[in-house]
Amino acid sequence: MTKYIFILIIFLLFVWRIRRGWTNGIMKEIVTIISGAVSLVCVILVFFAITSVLAKAMSTLTLCVVGLIVLGIAFRLCSLIFTPILALSNISVIGWLDTMLGAVMGAAEACVIAYLAYYVLGRMGISVL
């Protein structure tokens, strides 16, 4: 029974990610992935900064603050680069290709999420297949 539930959830995941990729296009998908990665790194750096303050390790705190500043500058540069590219995706021929590649990117994201779910459930001792 667990096998069928897992397969249904994976199928719905694929449908959801492919539809979202088709709607957004590959450029918006790339921007979303970069934004998510940057926010994850920011959260990690903030946690390191908090633990370094509690441990009174000022060198680690300094590195975290510098890392946050560098990460902010890099993210701003990426947004400056992707803004004109996102504007180009509104052209009809490029827009069609953008949506097709967005669907492919959505399928790739679904594959990664499905593998991670399978791996985590397997590590927890839950056999899904």
PDB file of C-alpha atoms in Angstrom:
ATOM      1  CA  MET A   1       0.000   0.000   0.000  1.00  0.00           C
ATOM      2  CA  THR A   2       2.865   2.354   0.810  1.00  0.00           C
ATOM      3  CA  LYS A   3       4.259   1.744  -2.651  1.00  0.00           C
ATOM      4  CA  TYR A   4       1.094   2.996  -4.378  1.00  0.00           C
ATOM      5  CA  ILE A   5       0.831   6.051  -2.148  1.00  0.00           C
ATOM      6  CA  PHE A   6       4.469   6.925  -2.868  1.00  0.00           C
ATOM      7  CA  ILE A   7       3.958   6.488  -6.618  1.00  0.00           C
ATOM      8  CA  LEU A   8       0.840   8.690  -6.512  1.00  0.00           C
ATOM      9  CA  ILE A   9       2.684  11.388  -4.588  1.00  0.00           C
ATOM     10  CA  ILE A  10       5.608  11.254  -7.042  1.00  0.00           C
ATOM     11  CA  PHE A  11       3.195  11.460  -9.990  1.00  0.00           C
ATOM     12  CA  LEU A  12       1.469  14.500  -8.488  1.00  0.00           C
ATOM     13  CA  LEU A  13       4.881  16.030  -7.778  1.00  0.00           C
ATOM     14  CA  PHE A  14       5.876  15.611 -11.427  1.00  0.00           C
ATOM     15  CA  VAL A  15       2.608  17.111 -12.666  1.00  0.00           C
ATOM     16  CA  TRP A  16       2.958  20.062 -10.271  1.00  0.00           C
ATOM     17  CA  ARG A  17       6.600  20.810 -11.086  1.00  0.00           C
ATOM     18  CA  ILE A  18       6.199  20.430 -14.866  1.00  0.00           C
ATOM     19  CA  ARG A  19       3.122  22.681 -14.870  1.00  0.00           C
ATOM     20  CA  ARG A  20       4.890  25.271 -12.741  1.00  0.00           C
ATOM     21  CA  GLY A  21       7.962  25.101 -14.995  1.00  0.00           C
ATOM     22  CA  TRP A  22       5.769  25.515 -18.078  1.00  0.00           C
ATOM     23  CA  THR A  23       4.034  28.533 -16.519  1.00  0.00           C
ATOM     24  CA  ASN A  24       7.180  30.250 -15.265  1.00  0.00           C
ATOM     25  CA  GLY A  25       9.663  29.366 -17.985  1.00  0.00           C
ATOM     26  CA  ILE A  26      13.257  28.345 -17.482  1.00  0.00           C
ATOM     27  CA  MET A  27      14.541  31.836 -16.727  1.00  0.00           C
ATOM     28  CA  LYS A  28      12.159  32.374 -13.825  1.00  0.00           C
ATOM     29  CA  GLU A  29      12.875  28.838 -12.624  1.00  0.00           C
ATOM     30  CA  ILE A  30      16.615  29.553 -12.591  1.00  0.00           C
ATOM     31  CA  VAL A  31      16.053  32.812 -10.730  1.00  0.00           C
ATOM     32  CA  THR A  32      13.845  30.992  -8.213  1.00  0.00           C
ATOM     33  CA  ILE A  33      16.464  28.290  -7.638  1.00  0.00           C
ATOM     34  CA  ILE A  34      19.231  30.872  -7.206  1.00  0.00           C
ATOM     35  CA  SER A  35      17.071  32.859  -4.793  1.00  0.00           C
ATOM     36  CA  GLY A  36      16.321  29.742  -2.771  1.00  0.00           C
ATOM     37  CA  ALA A  37      19.981  28.755  -2.630  1.00  0.00           C
ATOM     38  CA  VAL A  38      21.037  32.260  -1.581  1.00  0.00           C
ATOM     39  CA  SER A  39      18.394  32.386   1.150  1.00  0.00           C
ATOM     40  CA  LEU A  40      19.464  28.957   2.418  1.00  0.00           C
ATOM     41  CA  VAL A  41      23.100  30.061   2.589  1.00  0.00           C
ATOM     42  CA  CYS A  42      22.027  33.274   4.361  1.00  0.00           C
ATOM     43  CA  VAL A  43      20.132  31.296   6.981  1.00  0.00           C
ATOM     44  CA  ILE A  44      23.140  29.033   7.516  1.00  0.00           C
ATOM     45  CA  LEU A  45      25.454  32.035   7.873  1.00  0.00           C
ATOM     46  CA  VAL A  46      23.097  33.689  10.357  1.00  0.00           C
ATOM     47  CA  PHE A  47      22.975  30.506  12.445  1.00  0.00           C
ATOM     48  CA  PHE A  48      26.781  30.311  12.366  1.00  0.00           C
ATOM     49  CA  ALA A  49      26.929  33.956  13.434  1.00  0.00           C
ATOM     50  CA  ILE A  50      24.557  33.337  16.348  1.00  0.00           C
ATOM     51  CA  THR A  51      26.505  30.300  17.530  1.00  0.00           C
ATOM     52  CA  SER A  52      29.784  32.163  17.217  1.00  0.00           C
ATOM     53  CA  VAL A  53      28.407  35.006  19.353  1.00  0.00           C
ATOM     54  CA  LEU A  54      27.288  32.497  21.972  1.00  0.00           C
ATOM     55  CA  ALA A  55      30.712  30.805  21.856  1.00  0.00           C
ATOM     56  CA  LYS A  56      32.454  34.217  21.833  1.00  0.00           C
ATOM     57  CA  ALA A  57      34.358  33.344  18.650  1.00  0.00           C
ATOM     58  CA  MET A  58      34.669  36.740  17.022  1.00  0.00           C
ATOM     59  CA  SER A  59      36.745  35.513  14.079  1.00  0.00           C
ATOM     60  CA  THR A  60      33.904  33.228  12.976  1.00  0.00           C
ATOM     61  CA  LEU A  61      31.422  36.068  13.450  1.00  0.00           C
ATOM     62  CA  THR A  62      33.563  38.326  11.262  1.00  0.00           C
ATOM     63  CA  LEU A  63      33.713  35.679   8.538  1.00  0.00           C
ATOM     64  CA  CYS A  64      29.932  35.231   8.670  1.00  0.00           C
ATOM     65  CA  VAL A  65      29.310  38.965   8.344  1.00  0.00           C
ATOM     66  CA  VAL A  66      31.775  39.256   5.454  1.00  0.00           C
ATOM     67  CA  GLY A  67      30.164  36.204   3.839  1.00  0.00           C
ATOM     68  CA  LEU A  68      26.717  37.777   4.126  1.00  0.00           C
ATOM     69  CA  ILE A  69      27.962  41.011   2.556  1.00  0.00           C
ATOM     70  CA  VAL A  70      29.677  39.177  -0.316  1.00  0.00           C
ATOM     71  CA  LEU A  71      26.609  37.010  -0.825  1.00  0.00           C
ATOM     72  CA  GLY A  72      24.381  40.100  -0.968  1.00  0.00           C
ATOM     73  CA  ILE A  73      26.620  41.746  -3.560  1.00  0.00           C
ATOM     74  CA  ALA A  74      26.758  38.561  -5.659  1.00  0.00           C
ATOM     75  CA  PHE A  75      22.972  38.201  -5.507  1.00  0.00           C
ATOM     76  CA  ARG A  76      22.520  41.811  -6.597  1.00  0.00           C
ATOM     77  CA  LEU A  77      24.856  41.225  -9.561  1.00  0.00           C
ATOM     78  CA  CYS A  78      22.918  38.095 -10.519  1.00  0.00           C
ATOM     79  CA  SER A  79      19.651  40.012 -10.414  1.00  0.00           C
ATOM     80  CA  LEU A  80      21.170  42.716 -12.642  1.00  0.00           C
ATOM     81  CA  ILE A  81      22.183  40.034 -15.129  1.00  0.00           C
ATOM     82  CA  PHE A  82      18.865  38.165 -15.119  1.00  0.00           C
ATOM     83  CA  THR A  83      16.580  41.210 -15.434  1.00  0.00           C
ATOM     84  CA  PRO A  84      17.318  41.792 -19.158  1.00  0.00           C
ATOM     85  CA  ILE A  85      17.269  38.062 -19.842  1.00  0.00           C
ATOM     86  CA  LEU A  86      13.813  37.794 -18.275  1.00  0.00           C
ATOM     87  CA  ALA A  87      12.685  40.642 -20.522  1.00  0.00           C
ATOM     88  CA  LEU A  88      13.912  38.734 -23.576  1.00  0.00           C
ATOM     89  CA  SER A  89      11.792  35.728 -22.643  1.00  0.00           C
ATOM     90  CA  ASN A  90       8.667  37.726 -23.602  1.00  0.00           C
ATOM     91  CA  ILE A  91       9.560  37.496 -27.318  1.00  0.00           C
ATOM     92  CA  SER A  92       7.244  34.933 -28.947  1.00  0.00           C
ATOM     93  CA  VAL A  93       9.868  32.533 -30.381  1.00  0.00           C
ATOM     94  CA  ILE A  94      12.134  32.741 -27.351  1.00  0.00           C
ATOM     95  CA  GLY A  95       9.089  32.658 -25.059  1.00  0.00           C
ATOM     96  CA  TRP A  96       7.945  29.331 -26.509  1.00  0.00           C
ATOM     97  CA  LEU A  97      11.408  27.857 -26.066  1.00  0.00           C
ATOM     98  CA  ASP A  98      11.529  29.332 -22.556  1.00  0.00           C
ATOM     99  CA  THR A  99       8.301  27.595 -21.566  1.00  0.00           C
ATOM    100  CA  MET A 100       9.396  24.252 -23.058  1.00  0.00           C
ATOM    101  CA  LEU A 101      12.728  24.374 -21.262  1.00  0.00           C
ATOM    102  CA  GLY A 102      10.888  25.455 -18.107  1.00  0.00           C
ATOM    103  CA  ALA A 103       8.836  22.254 -18.276  1.00  0.00           C
ATOM    104  CA  VAL A 104      12.037  20.232 -18.698  1.00  0.00           C
ATOM    105  CA  MET A 105      13.564  22.072 -15.739  1.00  0.00           C
ATOM    106  CA  GLY A 106      10.436  21.321 -13.699  1.00  0.00           C
ATOM    107  CA  ALA A 107      10.765  17.621 -14.538  1.00  0.00           C
ATOM    108  CA  ALA A 108      14.418  17.702 -13.480  1.00  0.00           C
ATOM    109  CA  GLU A 109      13.466  19.372 -10.188  1.00  0.00           C
ATOM    110  CA  ALA A 110      10.815  16.703  -9.626  1.00  0.00           C
ATOM    111  CA  CYS A 111      13.429  13.976 -10.239  1.00  0.00           C
ATOM    112  CA  VAL A 112      15.746  15.508  -7.645  1.00  0.00           C
ATOM    113  CA  ILE A 113      12.941  15.931  -5.094  1.00  0.00           C
ATOM    114  CA  ALA A 114      11.696  12.363  -5.701  1.00  0.00           C
ATOM    115  CA  TYR A 115      15.201  10.948  -5.255  1.00  0.00           C
ATOM    116  CA  LEU A 116      15.723  12.928  -2.048  1.00  0.00           C
ATOM    117  CA  ALA A 117      12.357  11.734  -0.701  1.00  0.00           C
ATOM    118  CA  TYR A 118      13.210   8.115  -1.591  1.00  0.00           C
ATOM    119  CA  TYR A 119      16.656   8.429  -0.013  1.00  0.00           C
ATOM    120  CA  VAL A 120      15.388  10.054   3.204  1.00  0.00           C
ATOM    121  CA  LEU A 121      12.567   7.539   3.604  1.00  0.00           C
ATOM    122  CA  GLY A 122      15.019   4.704   3.004  1.00  0.00           C
ATOM    123  CA  ARG A 123      17.390   6.078   5.650  1.00  0.00           C
ATOM    124  CA  MET A 124      14.468   6.286   8.070  1.00  0.00           C
ATOM    125  CA  GLY A 125      13.742   2.608   7.488  1.00  0.00           C
ATOM    126  CA  ILE A 126      10.541   3.105   5.508  1.00  0.00           C
ATOM    127  CA  SER A 127      10.469   0.871   2.437  1.00  0.00           C
ATOM    128  CA  VAL A 128       8.479   2.578  -0.298  1.00  0.00           C
ATOM    129  CA  LEU A 129       9.265   0.391  -3.314  1.00  0.00           C
TER     130      LEU A 129
END
